[in-house]
Coordinates of C-alpha atoms in Angstrom, one line a residue:
L1 CA 65.1 101.6 106.8
K2 CA 65.3 105.2 106.0
P3 CA 67.9 106.9 103.8
C4 CA 70.1 109.0 105.2
T5 CA 116.0 77.4 117.5
G6 CA 119.8 77.7 117.2
R7 CA 122.1 75.7 114.9
P8 CA 124.9 73.2 115.9
P9 CA 128.5 74.7 116.1
R10 CA 130.3 74.7 112.8
R11 CA 132.9 72.0 112.3
P12 CA 136.3 72.9 110.5
P13 CA 136.6 71.7 106.9
C14 CA 138.3 68.4 106.4
P15 CA 142.0 69.1 105.8
C16 CA 142.5 66.4 103.4
G17 CA 141.6 66.4 99.7
L18 CA 138.9 64.1 98.3
Q19 CA 140.2 63.6 94.8
H20 CA 141.9 60.4 95.6
L21 CA 139.0 58.8 97.4
G22 CA 136.6 56.3 96.0
A23 CA 132.9 57.0 95.5
T24 CA 131.9 55.4 98.8
D25 CA 134.8 57.0 100.7
K26 CA 133.9 60.4 99.0
N27 CA 130.4 60.2 100.3
K28 CA 131.6 59.5 103.9
A29 CA 134.2 62.2 103.6
R30 CA 131.6 64.7 102.4
E31 CA 129.6 64.0 105.5
M32 CA 132.5 65.3 107.6
V33 CA 132.5 68.6 105.7
P34 CA 130.1 71.0 107.2
G35 CA 127.0 71.4 105.1
D36 CA 125.2 74.1 107.0
R37 CA 124.2 76.3 104.2
S38 CA 123.1 79.2 106.5
S39 CA 126.2 79.1 108.7
D40 CA 127.7 82.2 106.9
S41 CA 124.6 83.9 105.9
D42 CA 123.8 86.1 108.9
D43 CA 124.1 85.8 112.7
S44 CA 120.6 86.9 113.1
E45 CA 119.3 83.7 111.4
D46 CA 120.3 81.7 114.5
H47 CA 116.9 82.4 115.8
Q48 CA 114.9 82.8 112.7
D49 CA 111.8 81.2 113.9
E50 CA 111.6 83.5 116.8
S51 CA 112.9 86.8 115.4
H52 CA 112.6 86.8 111.7
P53 CA 110.6 89.8 110.5
D54 CA 108.4 87.7 108.1
S55 CA 107.4 85.3 110.9
Q56 CA 106.6 88.0 113.3
V57 CA 104.5 89.9 110.7
L58 CA 102.8 86.6 109.7
R59 CA 101.7 86.0 113.2
F60 CA 100.7 89.6 113.5
L61 CA 98.7 89.7 110.4
K62 CA 97.0 86.3 111.2
S63 CA 95.9 87.7 114.6
K64 CA 94.8 91.0 113.0
R65 CA 92.9 89.2 110.2
V66 CA 91.0 87.1 112.7
W67 CA 90.0 90.2 114.8
A68 CA 89.1 92.2 111.7
T69 CA 86.9 89.4 110.5
V70 CA 85.3 89.1 113.9
F71 CA 84.9 92.9 114.0
W72 CA 83.3 92.8 110.5
F73 CA 80.7 90.1 111.5
V74 CA 79.9 91.9 114.8
G75 CA 79.0 95.0 112.8
V76 CA 76.9 93.0 110.3
G77 CA 75.1 91.1 113.1
M78 CA 74.2 94.4 115.0
L79 CA 72.9 95.9 111.8
K80 CA 70.9 92.8 110.9
F81 CA 69.3 92.3 114.2
H82 CA 68.9 95.9 115.5
E83 CA 68.2 97.8 112.3
D84 CA 66.6 94.9 110.2
F85 CA 69.4 95.2 107.5
G86 CA 69.8 92.4 105.0
L87 CA 73.1 90.7 104.8
L88 CA 74.0 92.4 101.6
E89 CA 72.9 95.9 102.9
A90 CA 74.8 95.4 106.2
S91 CA 78.0 94.4 104.3
Y92 CA 77.5 97.3 102.0
F93 CA 77.1 99.7 104.9
I94 CA 80.3 98.3 106.7
T95 CA 82.2 98.6 103.4
Q96 CA 81.5 102.3 103.4
I97 CA 82.8 102.6 106.9
V98 CA 86.0 100.7 106.1
T99 CA 86.7 102.7 102.9
T100 CA 85.6 106.0 104.6
I101 CA 83.4 106.7 101.6
G102 CA 80.2 107.3 103.4
Y103 CA 77.5 107.8 100.7
G104 CA 74.8 108.4 103.2
D105 CA 72.2 106.4 101.2
I106 CA 71.7 104.0 104.1
C107 CA 72.0 104.9 107.8
V108 CA 71.0 103.8 111.2
Q109 CA 68.1 105.2 113.2
G110 CA 68.1 103.9 116.8
S111 CA 69.9 105.9 119.5
M112 CA 71.7 102.8 120.7
M113 CA 72.9 101.9 117.1
K114 CA 74.2 105.5 116.5
V115 CA 76.3 105.1 119.6
F116 CA 77.4 101.7 118.4
V117 CA 78.2 102.9 114.9
S118 CA 80.2 105.8 116.3
V119 CA 82.4 103.5 118.3
Y120 CA 82.5 100.9 115.5
I121 CA 83.8 103.5 113.1
L122 CA 86.6 104.5 115.4
G123 CA 87.5 100.9 116.1
M124 CA 87.5 99.8 112.5
L125 CA 89.7 102.7 111.4
V126 CA 92.2 101.8 114.1
M127 CA 92.1 98.1 112.9
V128 CA 92.5 98.9 109.3
G129 CA 95.4 101.3 110.2
F130 CA 97.2 98.6 112.1
I131 CA 96.8 96.1 109.2
L132 CA 98.0 98.6 106.5
N133 CA 100.9 99.6 108.6
E134 CA 102.1 96.1 109.1
V135 CA 101.6 95.2 105.4
V136 CA 103.9 98.2 104.5
N137 CA 106.5 97.2 107.1
S138 CA 106.4 93.6 105.9
A139 CA 107.0 94.8 102.3
L140 CA 109.9 96.9 103.5
A141 CA 111.4 94.1 105.6
K142 CA 111.2 91.7 102.6
E143 CA 113.1 94.2 100.4
A144 CA 115.8 94.4 103.1
D145 CA 115.9 90.6 103.4
R146 CA 116.4 90.2 99.7
M147 CA 119.3 92.5 99.7
K148 CA 120.8 90.7 102.7
T149 CA 120.4 87.4 101.1
N150 CA 122.0 88.5 97.9
M151 CA 125.0 89.9 99.8
A152 CA 125.2 86.8 102.0
H153 CA 125.4 84.5 99.0
V154 CA 128.1 86.8 97.4
E155 CA 130.2 86.6 100.7
K156 CA 129.6 82.9 100.8
L157 CA 131.1 82.4 97.3
A158 CA 134.2 84.3 98.5
D159 CA 134.3 82.0 101.6
H160 CA 134.3 78.9 99.4
V161 CA 137.3 80.1 97.5
H162 CA 139.3 80.4 100.6
A163 CA 138.0 77.4 102.4
T164 CA 138.8 75.0 99.6
V165 CA 142.5 75.8 99.0
G166 CA 144.4 72.6 98.6
Q167 CA 141.1 70.6 98.3
T168 CA 139.1 69.4 95.4
L169 CA 136.4 71.9 94.6
N170 CA 134.1 69.5 92.7
D171 CA 132.4 68.4 95.9
L172 CA 131.1 71.9 96.4
S173 CA 130.0 72.7 92.9
E174 CA 126.3 71.7 93.3
E175 CA 126.0 74.0 96.3
V176 CA 127.8 76.8 94.7
K177 CA 125.6 76.5 91.6
N178 CA 122.5 76.8 93.8
D179 CA 124.0 79.9 95.4
E180 CA 124.8 81.4 92.0
E181 CA 121.3 80.8 90.8
I182 CA 119.9 82.6 93.9
V183 CA 122.3 85.5 93.3
E184 CA 121.4 85.7 89.6
N185 CA 117.7 85.7 90.4
Q186 CA 118.2 88.6 92.9
I187 CA 120.2 90.6 90.4
T188 CA 117.6 90.0 87.7
R189 CA 114.9 91.1 90.2
F190 CA 116.7 94.3 91.1
S191 CA 117.8 95.2 87.6
G192 CA 114.2 94.9 86.4
R193 CA 112.8 97.1 89.2
S194 CA 110.7 99.9 87.8
A195 CA 111.7 103.5 88.0
S196 CA 109.4 106.1 89.6
Q197 CA 108.0 107.0 86.2
Q198 CA 107.3 103.4 85.3
K199 CA 105.5 103.0 88.5
L200 CA 103.5 106.0 87.8
I201 CA 102.5 104.6 84.5
F202 CA 101.5 101.3 86.0
A203 CA 99.5 102.9 88.8
T204 CA 97.8 105.2 86.4
C205 CA 96.8 102.3 84.2
L206 CA 95.5 100.2 87.1
F207 CA 93.6 103.1 88.6
G208 CA 92.2 103.8 85.1
I209 CA 91.0 100.2 84.9
Y210 CA 89.0 100.5 88.1
I211 CA 87.5 103.9 87.0
G212 CA 86.7 102.4 83.6
G213 CA 85.3 99.2 85.1
G214 CA 82.9 101.1 87.5
T215 CA 81.8 103.4 84.6
V216 CA 81.0 100.5 82.3
F217 CA 79.3 98.4 85.0
Y218 CA 77.1 101.1 86.6
S219 CA 76.1 102.7 83.3
T220 CA 75.1 99.4 82.0
M221 CA 73.6 97.5 85.0
E222 CA 72.1 100.6 86.6
A223 CA 71.2 102.7 83.6
C224 CA 67.6 102.9 85.0
S225 CA 66.7 101.6 88.5
C226 CA 64.0 102.0 91.1
S227 CA 66.4 100.8 93.7
Y228 CA 65.0 98.8 96.6
G229 CA 64.7 98.7 100.4
A230 CA 65.5 101.9 102.2
T231 CA 66.5 103.6 99.0
A232 CA 63.5 102.5 96.8
M233 CA 62.0 105.3 94.7
L234 CA 58.3 106.0 95.3
N235 CA 55.8 105.3 92.5
C236 CA 58.6 103.6 90.4
T237 CA 58.0 100.5 88.4
A238 CA 60.2 98.6 86.0
E239 CA 58.4 100.3 83.1
T240 CA 58.8 103.8 84.5
A241 CA 62.4 103.4 85.9
C242 CA 63.9 105.7 83.3
E243 CA 61.4 108.5 84.2
A244 CA 60.6 108.1 87.9
G245 CA 63.7 106.1 89.0
K246 CA 67.5 106.7 89.2
V247 CA 69.3 107.2 86.0
K248 CA 73.0 106.8 85.4
T249 CA 74.5 107.8 82.1
P250 CA 78.0 106.9 81.2
L251 CA 79.1 110.5 82.4
D252 CA 77.1 109.9 85.6
A253 CA 78.8 106.5 86.1
F254 CA 82.2 108.0 85.5
Y255 CA 81.5 110.8 88.0
M256 CA 80.4 108.3 90.6
S257 CA 83.4 106.1 90.1
V258 CA 85.9 108.9 90.6
V259 CA 84.0 110.2 93.6
T260 CA 83.8 106.8 95.1
L261 CA 87.4 105.6 94.7
T262 CA 88.8 108.9 95.9
T263 CA 86.6 108.4 99.1
V264 CA 84.8 111.7 98.6
G265 CA 81.5 110.1 98.5
F266 CA 79.0 112.8 97.9
G267 CA 76.1 110.4 97.9
D268 CA 74.2 111.9 94.9
Y269 CA 75.0 108.7 92.9
T270 CA 75.3 105.4 94.7
P271 CA 74.9 101.7 93.9
S272 CA 71.1 101.1 93.9
T273 CA 70.6 97.5 92.9
P274 CA 71.6 94.3 94.7
A275 CA 74.0 93.5 91.8
G276 CA 75.5 97.0 92.0
R277 CA 76.0 96.7 95.8
L278 CA 77.5 93.2 95.5
F279 CA 79.9 94.4 92.8
G280 CA 80.6 97.6 94.8
I281 CA 81.8 95.9 98.0
P282 CA 85.1 94.5 96.5
W283 CA 85.4 97.3 93.9
M284 CA 85.4 100.0 96.6
V285 CA 87.7 98.1 98.9
T286 CA 90.4 97.4 96.3
G287 CA 89.7 100.4 94.3
I288 CA 90.7 102.9 97.0
V289 CA 93.9 101.0 97.4
T290 CA 94.7 101.5 93.7
A291 CA 93.9 105.2 94.2
G292 CA 96.3 105.3 97.1
V293 CA 99.0 103.7 94.9
F294 CA 98.3 106.2 92.2
V295 CA 98.6 109.2 94.5
T296 CA 101.9 107.8 96.0
A297 CA 103.5 107.2 92.6
L298 CA 102.5 110.6 91.5
Q299 CA 104.0 112.1 94.6
D300 CA 107.2 110.2 94.1
V301 CA 107.6 111.6 90.6
L302 CA 106.8 115.2 91.5
M303 CA 109.0 115.2 94.6
N304 CA 111.9 113.4 93.1
N305 CA 113.9 116.6 92.2
Q306 CA 112.9 118.3 95.4
T307 CA 114.0 115.4 97.5
A308 CA 117.4 115.3 95.8
K309 CA 118.1 119.0 96.3
S310 CA 116.9 118.6 100.0
R311 CA 119.4 115.8 100.5
K312 CA 122.2 118.0 99.0
D313 CA 121.4 120.9 101.3
R314 CA 121.1 118.6 104.3
T315 CA 124.5 117.1 103.5
F316 CA 126.1 120.6 103.9
E317 CA 124.2 121.1 107.1
D318 CA 125.6 117.8 108.5
V319 CA 129.1 119.1 107.7
Q320 CA 128.4 122.3 109.6
K321 CA 127.1 120.3 112.5
M322 CA 130.0 117.9 112.5
T323 CA 131.8 117.4 115.9
P324 CA 135.1 115.7 116.8
E325 CA 133.2 112.6 117.9
I326 CA 131.3 112.3 114.7
F327 CA 134.6 112.9 112.7
A328 CA 136.3 110.0 114.8
K329 CA 133.4 107.8 114.0
M330 CA 133.7 108.4 110.3
D331 CA 137.5 107.7 110.5
A332 CA 137.1 104.0 110.3
D333 CA 140.9 103.3 110.0
G334 CA 141.8 105.7 112.7
S335 CA 144.3 107.5 110.4
G336 CA 143.3 111.0 111.6
G337 CA 142.0 111.9 108.2
L338 CA 139.0 110.9 106.2
S339 CA 139.4 109.1 102.9
K340 CA 136.9 109.5 100.1
S341 CA 135.4 106.0 100.7
E342 CA 135.1 106.7 104.5
W343 CA 133.3 110.0 103.7
V344 CA 130.9 108.4 101.2
S345 CA 130.2 105.3 103.3
Y346 CA 129.3 107.4 106.4
M347 CA 127.1 109.8 104.4
L348 CA 125.3 106.9 102.7
V349 CA 124.4 105.5 106.1
L350 CA 123.5 108.9 107.5
E351 CA 121.2 109.6 104.7
G352 CA 119.5 106.3 105.1
L353 CA 120.4 105.1 101.6
V354 CA 122.2 102.0 102.8
E355 CA 122.5 100.1 106.0
Q356 CA 125.6 99.9 108.1
E357 CA 125.3 96.1 108.0
T358 CA 125.4 96.2 104.2
L359 CA 128.6 98.3 104.2
D360 CA 130.1 95.9 106.7
R361 CA 129.4 92.9 104.6
L362 CA 130.9 94.5 101.5
S363 CA 134.0 95.3 103.5
R364 CA 134.2 91.7 104.5
I365 CA 134.0 90.5 101.0
F366 CA 136.6 92.9 100.0
D367 CA 139.0 91.6 102.8
K368 CA 138.4 88.0 101.5
L369 CA 139.3 89.0 98.0
D370 CA 142.4 90.9 99.1
R371 CA 144.6 87.8 99.5
S372 CA 147.8 90.0 99.8
K373 CA 146.1 92.1 102.6
D374 CA 147.7 95.3 101.1
G375 CA 144.3 97.2 101.1
T376 CA 143.9 96.8 97.3
I377 CA 142.5 94.2 95.0
S378 CA 144.8 93.4 92.1
W379 CA 143.8 91.8 88.8
Y380 CA 145.7 88.7 89.8
E381 CA 143.4 88.3 92.8
V382 CA 140.3 88.8 90.8
E383 CA 141.6 86.3 88.2
Y384 CA 142.4 83.9 91.1
F385 CA 138.9 84.2 92.4
Q386 CA 137.4 83.7 89.0
K387 CA 139.5 80.5 88.4
K388 CA 138.5 79.1 91.7
R389 CA 134.8 79.7 90.8
A390 CA 135.2 78.2 87.4
M391 CA 136.6 75.0 89.0
M392 CA 133.5 74.8 91.2
M393 CA 131.2 74.9 88.2

């Protein structure tokens, strides 16, 4: 080597009360009451196994992980048998390709392998790009699902209030309590969500841990090294390693860590021992992810005010570009004029801050709480709903 399925139809609730039935009869009567917990959650759940984002992403990632693994071992095999790389050196070389670090301390020599590595690099970058894109989409889909689940359970609680008028509510208490626990967990999760500044602090600490870990490891384990294989230093022995070999001071190790995890990869300082390369494979792969998280968090903080101003300016541009068709779409009640709520709702959807489905679900919850159907919710209606929920507990 040289350096270089669908659900059954919903049945109507039993019209008779259960409070006068015995225990055995109550159990039988409960079986007549629909118990499909997902019937009111969302119409899209009818075919969850076929169309749910998580199941699709899971299948996608499974297939991509398989192909990425095969792709990895193909590269290792070619390097091992055509360039006489060891397993560790081949994995170390492939890691440099995946992370785009490219130290240049180990490279291929044969013409055929140069062609293979060129094609391999392009293919691996495409593969990594697909996987990272689907991971991001999966995370966004899960966030949307959490919001939808939260809203679905809130809507279901309102359904219980109306569906149980004239009936005993104790039979539904256990189910409602489960719903409330889910809602409380969702609220707790969202209320504890970090702000952009807190994300930046977390990302900075995590990135600092990786930088510090690399600095400590390489300044300790590779303070003086003769290296080995293709990168072995000539006329270097264990006794003369600090004079004729590769030396890494803490400053050198810090410099190497920053250069590596930012994928700059100058190549003047590289892992030079088997332990260093074994440590470097997972350290480089996960370290560049933390660097990406850090850069993204920093960008979010710096661009926050600019984004807010841009949205404000864009809102006025949207008003200037408004047409009669857009105005009619915003006028949800067809009154010929826009109320404040209609304006705000439409602009929230237009700005991508909320989905239309979420607004529609909130509107349905409002309609269910509005027992008088006068377009407002009175304290009496709120109190009525609270008492019904208290009876369920």
